[in-house]
Coordinates of C-alpha atoms and ligand atoms in Angstrom, one line a residue:
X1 CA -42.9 38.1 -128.0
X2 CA -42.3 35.6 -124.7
X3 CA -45.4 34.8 -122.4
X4 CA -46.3 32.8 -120.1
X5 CA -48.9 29.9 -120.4
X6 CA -51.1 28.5 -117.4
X7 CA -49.0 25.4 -117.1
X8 CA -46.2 28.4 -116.3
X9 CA -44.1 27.6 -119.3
X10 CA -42.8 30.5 -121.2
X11 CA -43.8 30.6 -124.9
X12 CA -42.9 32.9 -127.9
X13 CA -46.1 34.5 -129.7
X14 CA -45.5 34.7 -133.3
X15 CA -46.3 38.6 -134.4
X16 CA -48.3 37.5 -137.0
X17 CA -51.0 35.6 -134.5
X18 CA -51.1 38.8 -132.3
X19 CA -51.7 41.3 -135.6
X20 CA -54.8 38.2 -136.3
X21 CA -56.0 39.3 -132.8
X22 CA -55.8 42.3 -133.7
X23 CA -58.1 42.7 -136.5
X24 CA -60.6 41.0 -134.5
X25 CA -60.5 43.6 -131.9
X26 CA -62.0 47.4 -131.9
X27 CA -59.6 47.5 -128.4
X28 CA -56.1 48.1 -128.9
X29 CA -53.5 45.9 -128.4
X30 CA -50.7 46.8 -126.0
X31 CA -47.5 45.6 -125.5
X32 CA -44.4 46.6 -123.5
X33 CA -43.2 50.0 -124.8
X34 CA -46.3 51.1 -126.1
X35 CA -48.5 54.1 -124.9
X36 CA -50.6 53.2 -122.1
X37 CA -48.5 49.8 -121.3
X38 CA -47.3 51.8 -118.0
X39 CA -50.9 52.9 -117.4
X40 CA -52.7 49.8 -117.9
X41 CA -50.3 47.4 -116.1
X42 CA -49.6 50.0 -112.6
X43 CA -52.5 49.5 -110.1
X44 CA -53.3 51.8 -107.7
X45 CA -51.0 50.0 -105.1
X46 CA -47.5 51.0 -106.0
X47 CA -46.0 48.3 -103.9
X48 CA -47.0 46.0 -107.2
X49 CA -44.9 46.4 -110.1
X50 CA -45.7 43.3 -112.1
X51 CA -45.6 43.1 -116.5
X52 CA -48.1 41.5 -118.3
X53 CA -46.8 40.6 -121.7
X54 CA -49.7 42.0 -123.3
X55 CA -52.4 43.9 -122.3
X56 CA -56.0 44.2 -124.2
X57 CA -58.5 47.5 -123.4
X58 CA -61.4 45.7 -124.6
X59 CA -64.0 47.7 -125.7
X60 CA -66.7 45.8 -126.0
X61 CA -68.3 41.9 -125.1
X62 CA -67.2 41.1 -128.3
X63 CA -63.3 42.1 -128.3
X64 CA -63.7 39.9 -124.1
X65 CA -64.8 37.3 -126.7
X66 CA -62.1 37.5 -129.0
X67 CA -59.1 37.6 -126.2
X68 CA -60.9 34.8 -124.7
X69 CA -60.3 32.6 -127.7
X70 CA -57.0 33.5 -128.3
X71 CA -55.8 32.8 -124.6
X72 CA -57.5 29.2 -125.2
X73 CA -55.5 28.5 -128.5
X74 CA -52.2 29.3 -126.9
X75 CA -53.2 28.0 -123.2
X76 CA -52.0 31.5 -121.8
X77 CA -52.0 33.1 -118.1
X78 CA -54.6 35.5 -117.8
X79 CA -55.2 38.5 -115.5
X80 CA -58.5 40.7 -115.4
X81 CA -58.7 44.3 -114.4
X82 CA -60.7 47.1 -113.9
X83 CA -59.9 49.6 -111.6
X84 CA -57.0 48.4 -110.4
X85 CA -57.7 49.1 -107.1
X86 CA -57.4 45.3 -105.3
X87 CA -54.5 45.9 -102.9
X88 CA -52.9 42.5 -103.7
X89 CA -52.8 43.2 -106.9
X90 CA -54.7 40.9 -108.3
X91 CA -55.6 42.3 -111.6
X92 CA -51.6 42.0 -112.9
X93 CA -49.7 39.0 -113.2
X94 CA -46.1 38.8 -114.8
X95 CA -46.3 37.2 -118.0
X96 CA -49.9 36.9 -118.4
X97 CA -52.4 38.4 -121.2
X98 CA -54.2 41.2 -119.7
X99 CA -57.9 41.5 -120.1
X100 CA -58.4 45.3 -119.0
X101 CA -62.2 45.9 -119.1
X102 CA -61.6 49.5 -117.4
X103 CA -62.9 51.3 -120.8
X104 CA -66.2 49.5 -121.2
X105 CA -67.5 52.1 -118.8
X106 CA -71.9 52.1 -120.0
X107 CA -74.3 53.2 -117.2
X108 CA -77.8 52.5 -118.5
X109 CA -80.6 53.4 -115.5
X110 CA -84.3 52.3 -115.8
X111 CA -86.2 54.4 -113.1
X112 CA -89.4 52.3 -113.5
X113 CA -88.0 49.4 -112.8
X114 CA -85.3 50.8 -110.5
X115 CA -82.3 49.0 -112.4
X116 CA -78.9 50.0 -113.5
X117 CA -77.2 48.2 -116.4
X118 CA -73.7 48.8 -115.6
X119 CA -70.7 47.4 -117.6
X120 CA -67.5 45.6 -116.3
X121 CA -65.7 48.7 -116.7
X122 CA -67.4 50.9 -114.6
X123 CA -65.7 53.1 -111.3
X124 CA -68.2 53.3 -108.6
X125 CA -68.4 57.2 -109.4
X126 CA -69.9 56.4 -112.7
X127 CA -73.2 54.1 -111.6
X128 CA -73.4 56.4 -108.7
X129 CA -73.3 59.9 -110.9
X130 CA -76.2 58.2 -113.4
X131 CA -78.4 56.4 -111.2
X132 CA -78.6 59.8 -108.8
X133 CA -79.8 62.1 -112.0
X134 CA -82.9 59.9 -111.2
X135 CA -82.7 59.9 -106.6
X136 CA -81.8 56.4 -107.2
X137 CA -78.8 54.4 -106.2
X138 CA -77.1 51.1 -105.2
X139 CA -75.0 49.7 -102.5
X140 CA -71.2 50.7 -103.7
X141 CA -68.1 51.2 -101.7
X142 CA -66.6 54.9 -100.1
X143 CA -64.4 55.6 -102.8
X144 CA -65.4 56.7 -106.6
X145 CA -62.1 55.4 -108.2
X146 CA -62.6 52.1 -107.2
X147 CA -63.8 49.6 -110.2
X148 CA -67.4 48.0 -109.5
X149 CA -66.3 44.8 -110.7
X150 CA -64.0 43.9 -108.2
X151 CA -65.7 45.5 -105.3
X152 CA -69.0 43.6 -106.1
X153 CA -67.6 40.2 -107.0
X154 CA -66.0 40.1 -103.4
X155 CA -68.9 41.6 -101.4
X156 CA -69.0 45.1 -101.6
X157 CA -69.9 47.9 -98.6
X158 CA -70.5 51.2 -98.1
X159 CA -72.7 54.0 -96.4
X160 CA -75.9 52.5 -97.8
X161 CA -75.0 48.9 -96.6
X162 CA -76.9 49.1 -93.1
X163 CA -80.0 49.4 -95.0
X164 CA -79.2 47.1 -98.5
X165 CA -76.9 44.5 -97.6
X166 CA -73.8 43.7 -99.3
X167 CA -73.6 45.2 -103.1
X168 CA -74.1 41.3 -103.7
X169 CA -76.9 41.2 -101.9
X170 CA -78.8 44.0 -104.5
X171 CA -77.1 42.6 -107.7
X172 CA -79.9 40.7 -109.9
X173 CA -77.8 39.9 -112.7
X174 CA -74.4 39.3 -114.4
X175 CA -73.1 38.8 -118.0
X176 CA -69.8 36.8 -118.1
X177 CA -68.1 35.4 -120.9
X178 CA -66.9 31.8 -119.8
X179 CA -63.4 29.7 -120.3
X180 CA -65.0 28.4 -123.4
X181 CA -65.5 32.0 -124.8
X182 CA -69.2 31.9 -124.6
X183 CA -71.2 35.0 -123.2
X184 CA -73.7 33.7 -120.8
X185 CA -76.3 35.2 -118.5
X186 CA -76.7 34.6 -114.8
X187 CA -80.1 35.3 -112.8
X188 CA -82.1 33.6 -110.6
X189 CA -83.7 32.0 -113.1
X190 CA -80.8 31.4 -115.4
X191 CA -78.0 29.8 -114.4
X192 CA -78.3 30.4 -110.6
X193 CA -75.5 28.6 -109.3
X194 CA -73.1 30.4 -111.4
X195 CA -75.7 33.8 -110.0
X196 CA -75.2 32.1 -106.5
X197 CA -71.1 31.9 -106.9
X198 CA -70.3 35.4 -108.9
X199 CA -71.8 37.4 -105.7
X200 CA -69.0 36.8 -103.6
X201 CA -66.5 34.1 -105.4
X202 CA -64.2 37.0 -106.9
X203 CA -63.2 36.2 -110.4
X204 CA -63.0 32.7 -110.4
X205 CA -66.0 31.9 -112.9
X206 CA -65.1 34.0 -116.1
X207 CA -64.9 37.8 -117.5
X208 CA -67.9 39.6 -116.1
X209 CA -68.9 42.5 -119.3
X210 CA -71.7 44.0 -117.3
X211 CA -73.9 43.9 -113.4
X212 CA -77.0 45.1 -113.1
X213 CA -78.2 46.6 -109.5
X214 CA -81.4 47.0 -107.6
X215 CA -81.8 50.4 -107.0
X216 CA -83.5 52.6 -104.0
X217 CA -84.5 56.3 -103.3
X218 CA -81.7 57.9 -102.1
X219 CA -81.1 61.7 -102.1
X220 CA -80.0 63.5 -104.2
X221 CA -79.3 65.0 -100.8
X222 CA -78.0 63.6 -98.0
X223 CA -76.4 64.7 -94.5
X224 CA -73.0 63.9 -94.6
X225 CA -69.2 64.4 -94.0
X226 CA -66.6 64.4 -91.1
X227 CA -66.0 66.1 -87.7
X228 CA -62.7 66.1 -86.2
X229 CA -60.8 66.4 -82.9
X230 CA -57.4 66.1 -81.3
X231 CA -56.2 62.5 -80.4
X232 CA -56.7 63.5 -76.8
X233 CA -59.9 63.5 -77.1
X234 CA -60.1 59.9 -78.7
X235 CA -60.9 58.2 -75.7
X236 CA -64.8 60.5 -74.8
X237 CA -65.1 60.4 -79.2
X238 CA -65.2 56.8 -79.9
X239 CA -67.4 56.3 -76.6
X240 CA -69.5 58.9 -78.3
X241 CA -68.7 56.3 -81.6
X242 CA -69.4 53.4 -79.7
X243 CA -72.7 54.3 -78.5
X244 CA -74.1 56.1 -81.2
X245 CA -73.6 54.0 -83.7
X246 CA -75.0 51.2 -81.4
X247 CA -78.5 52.3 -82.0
X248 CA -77.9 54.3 -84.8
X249 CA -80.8 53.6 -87.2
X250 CA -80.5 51.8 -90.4
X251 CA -80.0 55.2 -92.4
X252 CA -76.9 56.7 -90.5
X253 CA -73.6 54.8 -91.0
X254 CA -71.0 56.2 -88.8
X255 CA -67.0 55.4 -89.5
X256 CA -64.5 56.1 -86.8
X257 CA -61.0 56.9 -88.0
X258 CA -57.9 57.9 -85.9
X259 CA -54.4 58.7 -88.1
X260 CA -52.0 62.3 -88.8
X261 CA -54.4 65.5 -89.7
X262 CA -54.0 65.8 -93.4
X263 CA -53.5 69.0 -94.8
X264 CA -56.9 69.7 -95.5
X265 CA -58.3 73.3 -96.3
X266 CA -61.0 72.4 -93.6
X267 CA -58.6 71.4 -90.4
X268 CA -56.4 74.9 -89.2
X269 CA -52.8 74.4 -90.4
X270 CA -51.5 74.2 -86.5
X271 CA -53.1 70.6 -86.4
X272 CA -51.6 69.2 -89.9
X273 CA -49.6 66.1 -89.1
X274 CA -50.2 65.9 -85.4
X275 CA -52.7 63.1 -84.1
X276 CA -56.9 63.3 -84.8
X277 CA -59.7 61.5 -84.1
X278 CA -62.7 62.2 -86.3
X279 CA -66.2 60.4 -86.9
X280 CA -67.4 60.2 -90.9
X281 CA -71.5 59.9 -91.2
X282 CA -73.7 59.2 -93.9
X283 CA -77.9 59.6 -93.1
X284 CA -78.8 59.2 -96.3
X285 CA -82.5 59.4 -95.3
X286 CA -84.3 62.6 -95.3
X287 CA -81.5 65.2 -94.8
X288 CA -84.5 67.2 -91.7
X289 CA -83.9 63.9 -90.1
X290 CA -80.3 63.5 -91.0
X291 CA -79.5 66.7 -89.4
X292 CA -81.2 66.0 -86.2
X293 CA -79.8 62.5 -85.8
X294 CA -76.2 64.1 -86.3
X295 CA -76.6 67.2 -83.9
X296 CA -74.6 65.3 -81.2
X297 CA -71.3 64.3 -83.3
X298 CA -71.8 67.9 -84.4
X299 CA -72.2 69.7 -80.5
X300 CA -70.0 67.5 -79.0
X301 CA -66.6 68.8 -77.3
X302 CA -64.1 71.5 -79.5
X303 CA -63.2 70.4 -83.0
X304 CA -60.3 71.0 -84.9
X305 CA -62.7 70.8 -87.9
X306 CA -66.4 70.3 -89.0
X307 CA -68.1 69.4 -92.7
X308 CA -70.5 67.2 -91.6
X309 CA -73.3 69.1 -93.6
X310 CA -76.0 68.6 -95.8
X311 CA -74.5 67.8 -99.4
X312 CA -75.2 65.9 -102.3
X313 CA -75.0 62.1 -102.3
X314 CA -72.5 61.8 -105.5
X315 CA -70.1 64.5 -103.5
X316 CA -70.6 62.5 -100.2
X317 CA -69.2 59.5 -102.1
X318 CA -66.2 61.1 -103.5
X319 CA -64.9 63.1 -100.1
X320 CA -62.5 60.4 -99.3
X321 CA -61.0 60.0 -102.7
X322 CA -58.0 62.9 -102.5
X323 CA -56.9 60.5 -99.1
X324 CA -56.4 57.0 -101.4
X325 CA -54.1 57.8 -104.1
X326 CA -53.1 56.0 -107.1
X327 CA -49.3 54.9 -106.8
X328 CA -48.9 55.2 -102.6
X329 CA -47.3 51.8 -100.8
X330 CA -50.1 50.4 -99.1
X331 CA -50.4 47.8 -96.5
X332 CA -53.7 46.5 -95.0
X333 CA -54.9 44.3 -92.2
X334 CA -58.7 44.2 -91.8
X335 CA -61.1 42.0 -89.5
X336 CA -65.0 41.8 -89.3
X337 CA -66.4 42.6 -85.5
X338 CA -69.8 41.7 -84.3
X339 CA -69.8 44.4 -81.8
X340 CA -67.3 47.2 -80.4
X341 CA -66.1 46.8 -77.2
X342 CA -64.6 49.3 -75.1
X343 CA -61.1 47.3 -74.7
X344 CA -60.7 47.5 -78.6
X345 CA -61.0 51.3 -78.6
X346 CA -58.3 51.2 -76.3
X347 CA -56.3 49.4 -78.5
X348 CA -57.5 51.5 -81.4
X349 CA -56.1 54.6 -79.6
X350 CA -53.0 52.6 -79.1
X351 CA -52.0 52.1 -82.1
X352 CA -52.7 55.2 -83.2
X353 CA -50.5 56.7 -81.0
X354 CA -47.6 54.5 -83.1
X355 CA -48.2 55.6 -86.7
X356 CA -45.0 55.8 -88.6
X357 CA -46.8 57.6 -92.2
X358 CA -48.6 60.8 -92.4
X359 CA -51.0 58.7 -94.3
X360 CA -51.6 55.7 -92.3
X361 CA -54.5 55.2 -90.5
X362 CA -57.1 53.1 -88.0
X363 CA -60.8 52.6 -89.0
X364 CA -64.1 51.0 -87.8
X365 CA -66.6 51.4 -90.4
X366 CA -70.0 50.4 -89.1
X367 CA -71.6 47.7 -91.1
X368 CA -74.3 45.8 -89.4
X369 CA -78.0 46.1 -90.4
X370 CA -79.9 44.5 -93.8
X371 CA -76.9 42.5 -94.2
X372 CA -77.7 40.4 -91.2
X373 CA -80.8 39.6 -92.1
X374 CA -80.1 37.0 -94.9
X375 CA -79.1 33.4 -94.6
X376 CA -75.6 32.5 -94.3
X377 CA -76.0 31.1 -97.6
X378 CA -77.8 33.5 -99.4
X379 CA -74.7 34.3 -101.6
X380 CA -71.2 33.6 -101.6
X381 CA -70.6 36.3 -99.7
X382 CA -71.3 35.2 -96.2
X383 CA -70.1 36.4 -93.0
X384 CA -74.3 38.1 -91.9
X385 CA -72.7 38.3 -88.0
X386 CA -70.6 41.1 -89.3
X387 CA -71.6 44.4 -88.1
X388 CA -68.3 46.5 -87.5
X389 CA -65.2 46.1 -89.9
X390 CA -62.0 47.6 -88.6
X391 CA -59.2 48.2 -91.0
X392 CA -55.4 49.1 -90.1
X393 CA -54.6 50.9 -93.5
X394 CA -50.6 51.4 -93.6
X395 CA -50.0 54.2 -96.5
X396 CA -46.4 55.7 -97.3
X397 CA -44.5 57.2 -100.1
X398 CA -41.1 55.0 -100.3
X399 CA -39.8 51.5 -100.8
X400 CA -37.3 52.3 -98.0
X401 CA -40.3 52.4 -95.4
X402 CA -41.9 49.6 -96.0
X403 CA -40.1 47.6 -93.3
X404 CA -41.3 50.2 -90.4
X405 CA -44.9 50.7 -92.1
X406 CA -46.2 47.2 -92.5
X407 CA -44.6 46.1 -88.7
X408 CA -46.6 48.8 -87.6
X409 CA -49.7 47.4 -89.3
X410 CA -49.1 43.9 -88.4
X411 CA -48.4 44.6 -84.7
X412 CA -51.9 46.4 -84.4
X413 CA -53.7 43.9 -86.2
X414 CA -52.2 41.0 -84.2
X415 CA -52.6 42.8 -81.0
X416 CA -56.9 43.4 -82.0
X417 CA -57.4 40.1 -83.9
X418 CA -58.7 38.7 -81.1
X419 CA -62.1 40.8 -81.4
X420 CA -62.7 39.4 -84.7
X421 CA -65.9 37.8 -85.7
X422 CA -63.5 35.0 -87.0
X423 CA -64.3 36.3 -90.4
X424 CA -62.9 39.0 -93.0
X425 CA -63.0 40.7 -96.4
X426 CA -61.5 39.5 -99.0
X427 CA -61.0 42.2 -100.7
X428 CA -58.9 44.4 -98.5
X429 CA -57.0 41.1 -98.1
X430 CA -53.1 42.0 -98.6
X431 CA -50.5 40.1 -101.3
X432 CA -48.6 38.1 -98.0
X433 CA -51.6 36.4 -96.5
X434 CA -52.1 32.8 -95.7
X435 CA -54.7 30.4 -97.1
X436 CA -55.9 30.4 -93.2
X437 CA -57.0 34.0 -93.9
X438 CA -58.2 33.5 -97.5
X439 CA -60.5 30.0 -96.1
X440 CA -62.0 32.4 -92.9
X441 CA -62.8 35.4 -95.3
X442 CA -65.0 32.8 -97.8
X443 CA -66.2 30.9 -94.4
X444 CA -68.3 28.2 -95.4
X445 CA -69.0 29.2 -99.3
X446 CA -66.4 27.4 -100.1
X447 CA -66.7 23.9 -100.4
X448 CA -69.8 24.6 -102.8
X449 CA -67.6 27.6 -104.7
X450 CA -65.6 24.9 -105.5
X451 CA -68.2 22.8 -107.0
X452 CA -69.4 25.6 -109.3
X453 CA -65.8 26.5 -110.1
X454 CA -65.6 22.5 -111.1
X455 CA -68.8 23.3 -113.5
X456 CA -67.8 26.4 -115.0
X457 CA -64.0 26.8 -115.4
X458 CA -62.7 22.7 -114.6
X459 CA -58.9 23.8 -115.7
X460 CA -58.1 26.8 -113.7
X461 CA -58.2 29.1 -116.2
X462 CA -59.2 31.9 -113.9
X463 CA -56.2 31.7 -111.3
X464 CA -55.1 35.6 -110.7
X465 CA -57.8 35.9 -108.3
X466 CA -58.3 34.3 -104.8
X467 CA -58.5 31.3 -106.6
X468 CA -60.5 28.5 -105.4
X469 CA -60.2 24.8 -106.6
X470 CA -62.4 23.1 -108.7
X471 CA -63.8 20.5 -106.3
X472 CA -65.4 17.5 -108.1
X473 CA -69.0 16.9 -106.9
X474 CA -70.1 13.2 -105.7
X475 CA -72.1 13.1 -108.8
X476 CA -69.3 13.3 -110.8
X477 CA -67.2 10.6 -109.2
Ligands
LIG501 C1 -58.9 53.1 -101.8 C2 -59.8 51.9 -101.7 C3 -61.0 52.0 -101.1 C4 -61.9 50.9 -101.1 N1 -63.1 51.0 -100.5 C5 -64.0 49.9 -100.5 C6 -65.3 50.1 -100.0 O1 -65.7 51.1 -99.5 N2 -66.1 49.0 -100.0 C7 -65.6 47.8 -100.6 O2 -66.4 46.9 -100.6 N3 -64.4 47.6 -101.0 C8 -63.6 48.7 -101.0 N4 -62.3 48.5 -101.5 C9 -61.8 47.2 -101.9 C10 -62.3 46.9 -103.4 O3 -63.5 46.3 -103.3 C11 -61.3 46.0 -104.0 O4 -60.0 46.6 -104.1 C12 -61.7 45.6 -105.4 O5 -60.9 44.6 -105.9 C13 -61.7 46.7 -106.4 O6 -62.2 46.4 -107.6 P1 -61.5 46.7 -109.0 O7 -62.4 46.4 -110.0 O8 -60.8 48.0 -109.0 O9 -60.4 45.5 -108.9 P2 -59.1 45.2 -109.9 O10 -57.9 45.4 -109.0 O11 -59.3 45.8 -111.2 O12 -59.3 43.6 -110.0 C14 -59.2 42.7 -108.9 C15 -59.6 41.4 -109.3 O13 -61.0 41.3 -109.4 C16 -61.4 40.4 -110.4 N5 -62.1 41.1 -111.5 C17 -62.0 42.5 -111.8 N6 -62.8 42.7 -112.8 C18 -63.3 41.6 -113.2 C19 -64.2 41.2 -114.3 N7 -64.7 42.1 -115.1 N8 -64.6 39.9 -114.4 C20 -64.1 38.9 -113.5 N9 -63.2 39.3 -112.5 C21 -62.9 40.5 -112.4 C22 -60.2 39.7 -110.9 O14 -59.9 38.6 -110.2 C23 -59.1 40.8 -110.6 O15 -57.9 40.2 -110.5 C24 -61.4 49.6 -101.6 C25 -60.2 49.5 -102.2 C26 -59.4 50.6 -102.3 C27 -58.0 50.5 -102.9

């Protein structure tokens, strides 16, 4: 069987070496043609249609151990995925051996000390649906699918961000199994630069097997969901946006999103397709409160459509999921804001107006809060001015309209770039983007990043990422 090694030679691999790798695996090994080779190599952007030329579902630290070796022996291309869901792809790479960690799935929650254990494996819906049996829970994105690793090795938001910080910001410790096949722990007390790098430097320091979180009271009810109105009322709702969420308090997090009314059972059929505006809130403080704080989104002029209600955290975090499918042509462009002005909802409403997908849409999700409150550099993550994130999220069915599709996301996010804190996420960063982009959403992490990277993984082995370069240090010249 051919594959590719780092030095981007293509090699054959005897069968004999892959059935040795096989007995020391409990994971199977996948190659094209077999069951779940499809599975594990699509991601859930289906504008990516690379072929690994094998594929492991390790099950264990010990079968991330194995592969690990193996890709040293025969100096192979690696690619590492979870759940897929980075919309450049990143977790697939043509030719490469696949390490897919996306079964090693373990929650383990101790209340006392308000930790979860979570393995590499994990989808946000799994940490959130065992740390909530005990009120508890950590900063994780607004979708359930989406893998944990990933998400928290680039940053990580979501509705509990305003009052946690990044999901770096409450992760205390990482297990990670280096270029040299060794499983190593990182802390604040052991090895924190490599503890310093993994929260925010992607997958550029080795396989992470497990995270564990800080954890915080947080329901198990909450007052959450979405109100809707017609686009024609855009321009009084995210006034009503802008305002609110400009002294919201740290508990509500309010996300403004214009696009097509889906066909929802909780919008009347009349309005399917045609233009919305609609404000999603979290308060994930006491739901008394909650409901108060939320009366005026609630009151406010004639929606099309209300389920802004009190509701269970673990549902709140799964309402958006039926909206992001697995396999859709998706096309990004995002930029952190410091603050909303009133000329960007005008551009907001815009754009909007120029949709080309039933799917597509434009979002501000409100960010701002504990995450400004750390130093610059108090992980890898950076960017503490950001308070607003606005994200033009082009989403269609067909190859034939991607031309029309990403124009329209390119023209709206050149046309609003110029609000930008000068800084963005790196993971909602598309496939086409320029180093530029890349350099702005690390900001100044990066000339240290590369100094760990240097210390931890000197070849390059871990390249399918956002890779950074190992930068020598002056002690080393
Ligand atoms: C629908 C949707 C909604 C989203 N919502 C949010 C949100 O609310 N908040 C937010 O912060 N982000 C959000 N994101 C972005 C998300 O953080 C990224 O897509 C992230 O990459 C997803 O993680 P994953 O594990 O699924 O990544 P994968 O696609 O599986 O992997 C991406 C890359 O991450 C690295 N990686 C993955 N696992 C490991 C590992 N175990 N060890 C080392 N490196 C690894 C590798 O470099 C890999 O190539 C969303 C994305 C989508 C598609």
């Amino acid at each position: 069987m051919k594959a590719k090694t780092i030095h981007g030679h293509e090699i054959e691999l005897k069968p004999e070496s892959i059935d040795g790798l096989r007995m020391c695996l409990r994971g199977p090994v996948i190659i094209p043609g077999d069951n779940g080779y499809e599975d594990s190599r699509t991601v859930w952007n289906g504008m990516i249609g690379r072929k690994p030329s094998l594929i492991v579902r390790c099950f264990g630290v010990a079968d991330v151990i194995a592969c690990m070796h193996f890709i040293r022996e025969h100096e192979l291309l690696l690619c590492i995925k979870n759940g897929g869901h980075n919309i450049a792809g990143l977790a697939v790479a043509d030719g490469a051996f696949m390490i897919d960690v996306s079964q090693m799935r373990g929650v383990w929650v101790d209340p006392e000390k308000r930790i979860a254990h979570a393995q590499a494996g994990c989808l946000i819906g799994d940490v959130d649906r065992e740390t909530q049996v005990h009120g508890l829970a950590t900063v994780l994105g607004f979708i359930s699918a989406t893998g944990i690793s990933g998400l928290t090795l680039g940053g990580g938001f979501g509705y509990l961000t305003r009052r946690w910080g990044w999901t770096t910001d409450n992760v205390t410790a990482l297990d990670m199994v280096t270029a040299e096949a060794e499983l190593v722990h990182a802390s604040r007390y052991e090895n924190p630069d490599l503890y310093w790098a993994l929260r925010g430097g992607g997958g550029n320091f080795g396989i992470v097997t497990s995270i564990d979180y800080m954890l915080n009271p947080v329901g198990p009810e909450i007052v959450g969901g979405m109100v809707a109105w017609p686009a024609s009322d855009a321009p009084k709702v995210l006034e009503l946006y802008r305002t609110m969420a400009e002294s919201a308090p740290p508990e509500l997090t309010l996300v403004s999103i214009m696009r097509p009314t889906p066909p929802a059972p909780w919008v009347p059929k009349y309005m399917h397709g045609k233009p919305m505006v609609a404000i999603l809130a979290c308060y994930s403080g006491n739901p008394v409160e909650g409901e108060k704080i939320v009366a005026p989104i609630k009151s406010f002029g004639t929606p099309i459509g209300d389920v802004l209600v009190r509701r269970p955290y673990v549902q709140m975090q799964t309402l958006l999921d039926a909206a992001q499918p697995k396999g859709r042509r998706y096309y990004w462009k995002s930029e952190y804001l410091t603050r909303i002005e009133p000329a960007l909802c005008d551009k907001v409403i815009a754009h909007a107006s120029r949709i080309r997908s039933p799917h597509s849409a434009l979002i501000l999700f409100q960010i701002g809060g504990a995450l400004n409150q750390f130093r610059e550099d108090h992980n890898a993550t950076g960017n503490r001015n950001a308070r607003y994130l606005f994200n033009v999220t082009g989403s269609w069915e067909k190859a034939e309209d991607d031309e029309p599709n990403i124009a329209w996301a390119r023209d709206a996010w050149n046309d609003m770039k110029s609000f930008s804190s000068g800084g963005n996420y790196i993971n909602f960063l598309t496939e086409d983007e320029s180093p530029e982009r890349v350099k702005a959403a690390m900001g100044g992490a990066i000339q240290r990043l590369g100094e760990i990277k240097a210390k931890w993984d000197p070849h390059n082995i871990f390249r399918t990422n956002r890779n950074i370069k190992p930068v020598p240090t002056l002690q080393d010249i």
